């Protein structure tokens, strides 16, 4: 029995594995919206049952929010590593629903100019990616009768809603969760067909505020003119976040803790296959925006942002309403790099907003404080070189270490809470439309992703 | 039989009249939202039946939108005027519903520090005001057996949604609608207890636009930085509408056609009982905002505005979504004064927005073009003096001619389409929360409003 047998089994079983993934995609596990609590629970149950079918001792584990799924298989063996695999079964909300061409929770295969895709919410982020590892284990087990080493499975249901239960759960179950290294499948390839291992991730800060003007909604005929309009106030405040000339964030102290990318790393990134034109054109941009002094790649991987994710107030129904609303609302997130401290940054942003307020305008902030620092992977570990070799083999292309624009706080948490390094390998593409309408996962990503994990497991246990 | 008998009948009948108004308030005649089409129809039917009970030859008259109600009573008599009374039976949307303390369409009497109020959507704007005239007619008829002169009743169901059918209907039925003067009850008193006749009204321009950035919603981890965010773009554009230093609108040519208020008129306004502190404090302002060079009263009555009434884009549900949305939306209205031309102004605003756009940002404008010029009343007509005397009598306080911040295009349309002057008398108060949650009409406004119309009819027919 050899790796080739496992790979052949993966190829034979692809249809079944795809249909199986679609079962999971049908479950509407939107974690941020309390209306989908039962669906999150159902997704956890589905995964427990699936892991059990692989002989894994798996269970749904309650938290104050959505449950974790934890599974153990294999015995300690000093010759073999003990790996933990992490993924998340929750998904982003689907709005604006009207822009979906197929129902988000009725997954289907579609032919596109880039080949067959699995269309549906979570197909890429993260159910499809999560299942690449599970399917690799299933093939391994079917060929070898056992899994290659001791594996702990750890699936979260709150990744898309700030992971409120994650740290307490890790702390409470630290001994149970500790392994030699964490494997995480929740990232993209730097460019189509270029296998990628993340070397650094941006951190994240979320915040939300409401600007309050008049005590009640007003008639714009009666108060238009002398009345303070919170929509106008909010627009001015949001605009004040940025320096239009340079594209930089204009919040005082925002760039504290940000470091320039070393020249040699920058050269390596520039040759890693990132296609700026594709990256921009695929979503309708003719040129990069943002900080003018930095390349698109640097902005995405190594520069912080302050982004408005939602902004609303007044009347947004059909027709018109001549209202000066009492309130205007804004949701923001920041991406953090280097040594930026989320708590200090939150204070700076809040101070900036307060300093902009007109007389009679008030600001109320969200009470839910969330933030994670940027993280840098320990790519000197031998597992990274083993994975790079395995991925290069599978994809017929040198695998690269690259930055990532997204924030996967879990990587840093494995280090801070459990003292474990993490390795992030993912097969998503930039055009997967994760968090957007019409999310998809290339069937090729799914197929070669499963094969990649089989190769990585093989390389780690040789 | 004398005016006193009519007034006594009004006093005796107040409870019945109030309950009758509440029947009308229960009908959810929100004209801007197509979901309430049947309710608008029902309100028209209710009014037709009510007019018929007064011996008026009334009928519901179809339009491409919501129906008109037209009724005629009395014969031409060269000694007596022929008046047309105009009101509207449609109401504003009720959102944000959560801020109502009672259901908007379950009207009720409430005791407040300013006396009893009728609480509910439309209580003030305009069902309660409309019914002051109808109830005055009912009392007159009950005492005299007939109405005091020839009266045409003309009720519209699209006033809160831009009156799209009004001009065609007026043009088609010009002969039928012509009278000596139009009486309109849809305005406020300049201050609590100060009877007011409008001498000028602001015009209105509505517009709506969408800023489009990326082709699809993007993940702010992947595109945050180099990606153009339409929410940020929209905020910058809205902010650019204003000069923060002076409070003036910064759109090129915005003030074309605006005239300064003559000194003598300004003096008259300043002594008309307008209480700036009450006006501002009642809604939570400690000071006037807007144009720094003009008083609150001037801003409200004689200065133009560009107001944002709705602004939305991205995620606004519970929790957070790390999205850079594809679109951001904005609804605006302008109030026009003097000789401002709505069509020219629309072009100026659109040009301003286009000039602000970043590369890769697009703007799409609403196709529904609506605008009305400001109007000035012909207060030299004897009816104005007659009404001033009648109102002063009823309210024990000299009635005043005042400006109005709102836009009631109908006043100008009676002149431009039918060659008739109009006189606007209303009994609303600034704190009626029209267009807002918890709209109310003072029972005193309703009661003395009915009595005021009886006195005005008496004065006009003496």
mmCIF file with all atom_site columns, N, CA and C in Angstrom, chain B residues 290-316:
data_model
loop_
_atom_site.group_PDB
_atom_site.id
_atom_site.type_symbol
_atom_site.label_atom_id
_atom_site.label_alt_id
_atom_site.label_comp_id
_atom_site.label_asym_id
_atom_site.label_entity_id
_atom_site.label_seq_id
_atom_site.pdbx_PDB_ins_code
_atom_site.Cartn_x
_atom_site.Cartn_y
_atom_site.Cartn_z
_atom_site.occupancy
_atom_site.B_iso_or_equiv
_atom_site.pdbx_formal_charge
_atom_site.auth_seq_id
_atom_site.auth_comp_id
_atom_site.auth_asym_id
_atom_site.auth_atom_id
_atom_site.pdbx_PDB_model_num
ATOM 1  N N  . UNK B 1 290 ? -26.561 74.242 10.354 1.00 0.00 ? 290 UNK B N  1
ATOM 2  C CA . UNK B 1 290 ? -26.810 74.734 8.999  1.00 0.00 ? 290 UNK B CA 1
ATOM 3  C C  . UNK B 1 290 ? -26.030 75.999 8.693  1.00 0.00 ? 290 UNK B C  1
ATOM 4  N N  . UNK B 1 291 ? -26.614 76.856 7.877  1.00 0.00 ? 291 UNK B N  1
ATOM 5  C CA . UNK B 1 291 ? -25.912 78.063 7.421  1.00 0.00 ? 291 UNK B CA 1
ATOM 6  C C  . UNK B 1 291 ? -25.699 79.044 8.564  1.00 0.00 ? 291 UNK B C  1
ATOM 7  N N  . UNK B 1 292 ? -24.433 79.342 8.815  1.00 0.00 ? 292 UNK B N  1
ATOM 8  C CA . UNK B 1 292 ? -24.118 80.164 9.984  1.00 0.00 ? 292 UNK B CA 1
ATOM 9  C C  . UNK B 1 292 ? -24.549 81.611 9.808  1.00 0.00 ? 292 UNK B C  1
ATOM 10 N N  . UNK B 1 293 ? -24.703 82.073 8.568  1.00 0.00 ? 293 UNK B N  1
ATOM 11 C CA . UNK B 1 293 ? -25.021 83.477 8.318  1.00 0.00 ? 293 UNK B CA 1
ATOM 12 C C  . UNK B 1 293 ? -26.517 83.781 8.444  1.00 0.00 ? 293 UNK B C  1
ATOM 13 N N  . UNK B 1 294 ? -27.334 82.768 8.706  1.00 0.00 ? 294 UNK B N  1
ATOM 14 C CA . UNK B 1 294 ? -28.782 82.998 8.727  1.00 0.00 ? 294 UNK B CA 1
ATOM 15 C C  . UNK B 1 294 ? -29.397 82.480 10.018 1.00 0.00 ? 294 UNK B C  1
ATOM 16 N N  . UNK B 1 295 ? -30.450 83.185 10.442 1.00 0.00 ? 295 UNK B N  1
ATOM 17 C CA . UNK B 1 295 ? -31.148 82.768 11.654 1.00 0.00 ? 295 UNK B CA 1
ATOM 18 C C  . UNK B 1 295 ? -31.890 81.462 11.391 1.00 0.00 ? 295 UNK B C  1
ATOM 19 N N  . UNK B 1 296 ? -32.293 80.801 12.458 1.00 0.00 ? 296 UNK B N  1
ATOM 20 C CA . UNK B 1 296 ? -33.061 79.559 12.356 1.00 0.00 ? 296 UNK B CA 1
ATOM 21 C C  . UNK B 1 296 ? -34.316 79.776 11.519 1.00 0.00 ? 296 UNK B C  1
ATOM 22 N N  . UNK B 1 297 ? -35.019 80.875 11.800 1.00 0.00 ? 297 UNK B N  1
ATOM 23 C CA . UNK B 1 297 ? -36.268 81.161 11.097 1.00 0.00 ? 297 UNK B CA 1
ATOM 24 C C  . UNK B 1 297 ? -36.026 81.355 9.599  1.00 0.00 ? 297 UNK B C  1
ATOM 25 N N  . UNK B 1 298 ? -35.006 82.128 9.267  1.00 0.00 ? 298 UNK B N  1
ATOM 26 C CA . UNK B 1 298 ? -34.685 82.336 7.859  1.00 0.00 ? 298 UNK B CA 1
ATOM 27 C C  . UNK B 1 298 ? -34.279 81.033 7.192  1.00 0.00 ? 298 UNK B C  1
ATOM 28 N N  . UNK B 1 299 ? -33.457 80.239 7.886  1.00 0.00 ? 299 UNK B N  1
ATOM 29 C CA . UNK B 1 299 ? -33.040 78.958 7.302  1.00 0.00 ? 299 UNK B CA 1
ATOM 30 C C  . UNK B 1 299 ? -34.253 78.094 6.992  1.00 0.00 ? 299 UNK B C  1
ATOM 31 N N  . UNK B 1 300 ? -35.200 78.097 7.899  1.00 0.00 ? 300 UNK B N  1
ATOM 32 C CA . UNK B 1 300 ? -36.353 77.210 7.744  1.00 0.00 ? 300 UNK B CA 1
ATOM 33 C C  . UNK B 1 300 ? -37.307 77.689 6.655  1.00 0.00 ? 300 UNK B C  1
ATOM 34 N N  . UNK B 1 301 ? -37.487 78.995 6.545  1.00 0.00 ? 301 UNK B N  1
ATOM 35 C CA . UNK B 1 301 ? -38.514 79.517 5.635  1.00 0.00 ? 301 UNK B CA 1
ATOM 36 C C  . UNK B 1 301 ? -37.970 80.020 4.309  1.00 0.00 ? 301 UNK B C  1
ATOM 37 N N  . UNK B 1 302 ? -36.727 80.517 4.323  1.00 0.00 ? 302 UNK B N  1
ATOM 38 C CA . UNK B 1 302 ? -36.280 81.283 3.153  1.00 0.00 ? 302 UNK B CA 1
ATOM 39 C C  . UNK B 1 302 ? -34.930 80.858 2.594  1.00 0.00 ? 302 UNK B C  1
ATOM 40 N N  . UNK B 1 303 ? -34.368 79.752 3.103  1.00 0.00 ? 303 UNK B N  1
ATOM 41 C CA . UNK B 1 303 ? -33.081 79.302 2.585  1.00 0.00 ? 303 UNK B CA 1
ATOM 42 C C  . UNK B 1 303 ? -33.245 77.886 2.022  1.00 0.00 ? 303 UNK B C  1
ATOM 43 N N  . UNK B 1 304 ? -32.513 77.582 0.968  1.00 0.00 ? 304 UNK B N  1
ATOM 44 C CA . UNK B 1 304 ? -32.609 76.245 0.375  1.00 0.00 ? 304 UNK B CA 1
ATOM 45 C C  . UNK B 1 304 ? -31.746 75.240 1.146  1.00 0.00 ? 304 UNK B C  1
ATOM 46 N N  . UNK B 1 305 ? -32.056 73.973 0.993  1.00 0.00 ? 305 UNK B N  1
ATOM 47 C CA . UNK B 1 305 ? -31.267 72.922 1.648  1.00 0.00 ? 305 UNK B CA 1
ATOM 48 C C  . UNK B 1 305 ? -30.969 71.799 0.666  1.00 0.00 ? 305 UNK B C  1
ATOM 49 N N  . UNK B 1 306 ? -29.938 71.043 1.002  1.00 0.00 ? 306 UNK B N  1
ATOM 50 C CA . UNK B 1 306 ? -29.686 69.755 0.345  1.00 0.00 ? 306 UNK B CA 1
ATOM 51 C C  . UNK B 1 306 ? -29.557 68.774 1.501  1.00 0.00 ? 306 UNK B C  1
ATOM 52 N N  . UNK B 1 307 ? -30.521 67.912 1.626  1.00 0.00 ? 307 UNK B N  1
ATOM 53 C CA . UNK B 1 307 ? -30.584 67.050 2.805  1.00 0.00 ? 307 UNK B CA 1
ATOM 54 C C  . UNK B 1 307 ? -30.484 65.584 2.385  1.00 0.00 ? 307 UNK B C  1
ATOM 55 N N  . UNK B 1 308 ? -29.716 64.807 3.132  1.00 0.00 ? 308 UNK B N  1
ATOM 56 C CA . UNK B 1 308 ? -29.652 63.365 2.906  1.00 0.00 ? 308 UNK B CA 1
ATOM 57 C C  . UNK B 1 308 ? -30.734 62.710 3.763  1.00 0.00 ? 308 UNK B C  1
ATOM 58 N N  . UNK B 1 309 ? -31.648 61.987 3.113  1.00 0.00 ? 309 UNK B N  1
ATOM 59 C CA . UNK B 1 309 ? -32.765 61.362 3.831  1.00 0.00 ? 309 UNK B CA 1
ATOM 60 C C  . UNK B 1 309 ? -32.564 59.862 4.048  1.00 0.00 ? 309 UNK B C  1
ATOM 61 N N  . UNK B 1 310 ? -31.638 59.289 3.316  1.00 0.00 ? 310 UNK B N  1
ATOM 62 C CA . UNK B 1 310 ? -31.365 57.867 3.478  1.00 0.00 ? 310 UNK B CA 1
ATOM 63 C C  . UNK B 1 310 ? -30.014 57.560 2.880  1.00 0.00 ? 310 UNK B C  1
ATOM 64 N N  . UNK B 1 311 ? -29.316 56.623 3.516  1.00 0.00 ? 311 UNK B N  1
ATOM 65 C CA . UNK B 1 311 ? -27.953 56.309 3.105  1.00 0.00 ? 311 UNK B CA 1
ATOM 66 C C  . UNK B 1 311 ? -27.719 54.884 3.562  1.00 0.00 ? 311 UNK B C  1
ATOM 67 N N  . UNK B 1 312 ? -27.353 54.017 2.650  1.00 0.00 ? 312 UNK B N  1
ATOM 68 C CA . UNK B 1 312 ? -27.174 52.619 3.070  1.00 0.00 ? 312 UNK B CA 1
ATOM 69 C C  . UNK B 1 312 ? -26.313 51.827 2.090  1.00 0.00 ? 312 UNK B C  1
ATOM 70 N N  . UNK B 1 313 ? -25.645 50.824 2.673  1.00 0.00 ? 313 UNK B N  1
ATOM 71 C CA . UNK B 1 313 ? -24.824 49.923 1.884  1.00 0.00 ? 313 UNK B CA 1
ATOM 72 C C  . UNK B 1 313 ? -24.067 48.998 2.809  1.00 0.00 ? 313 UNK B C  1
ATOM 73 N N  . UNK B 1 314 ? -23.684 47.832 2.301  1.00 0.00 ? 314 UNK B N  1
ATOM 74 C CA . UNK B 1 314 ? -22.938 46.866 3.100  1.00 0.00 ? 314 UNK B CA 1
ATOM 75 C C  . UNK B 1 314 ? -23.843 46.109 4.047  1.00 0.00 ? 314 UNK B C  1
ATOM 76 N N  . UNK B 1 315 ? -23.270 45.624 5.115  1.00 0.00 ? 315 UNK B N  1
ATOM 77 C CA . UNK B 1 315 ? -23.995 44.754 6.045  1.00 0.00 ? 315 UNK B CA 1
ATOM 78 C C  . UNK B 1 315 ? -24.566 45.575 7.191  1.00 0.00 ? 315 UNK B C  1
ATOM 79 N N  . UNK B 1 316 ? -25.849 45.399 7.481  1.00 0.00 ? 316 UNK B N  1
ATOM 80 C CA . UNK B 1 316 ? -26.425 46.122 8.614  1.00 0.00 ? 316 UNK B CA 1
ATOM 81 C C  . UNK B 1 316 ? -27.200 45.213 9.556  1.00 0.00 ? 316 UNK B C  1
#
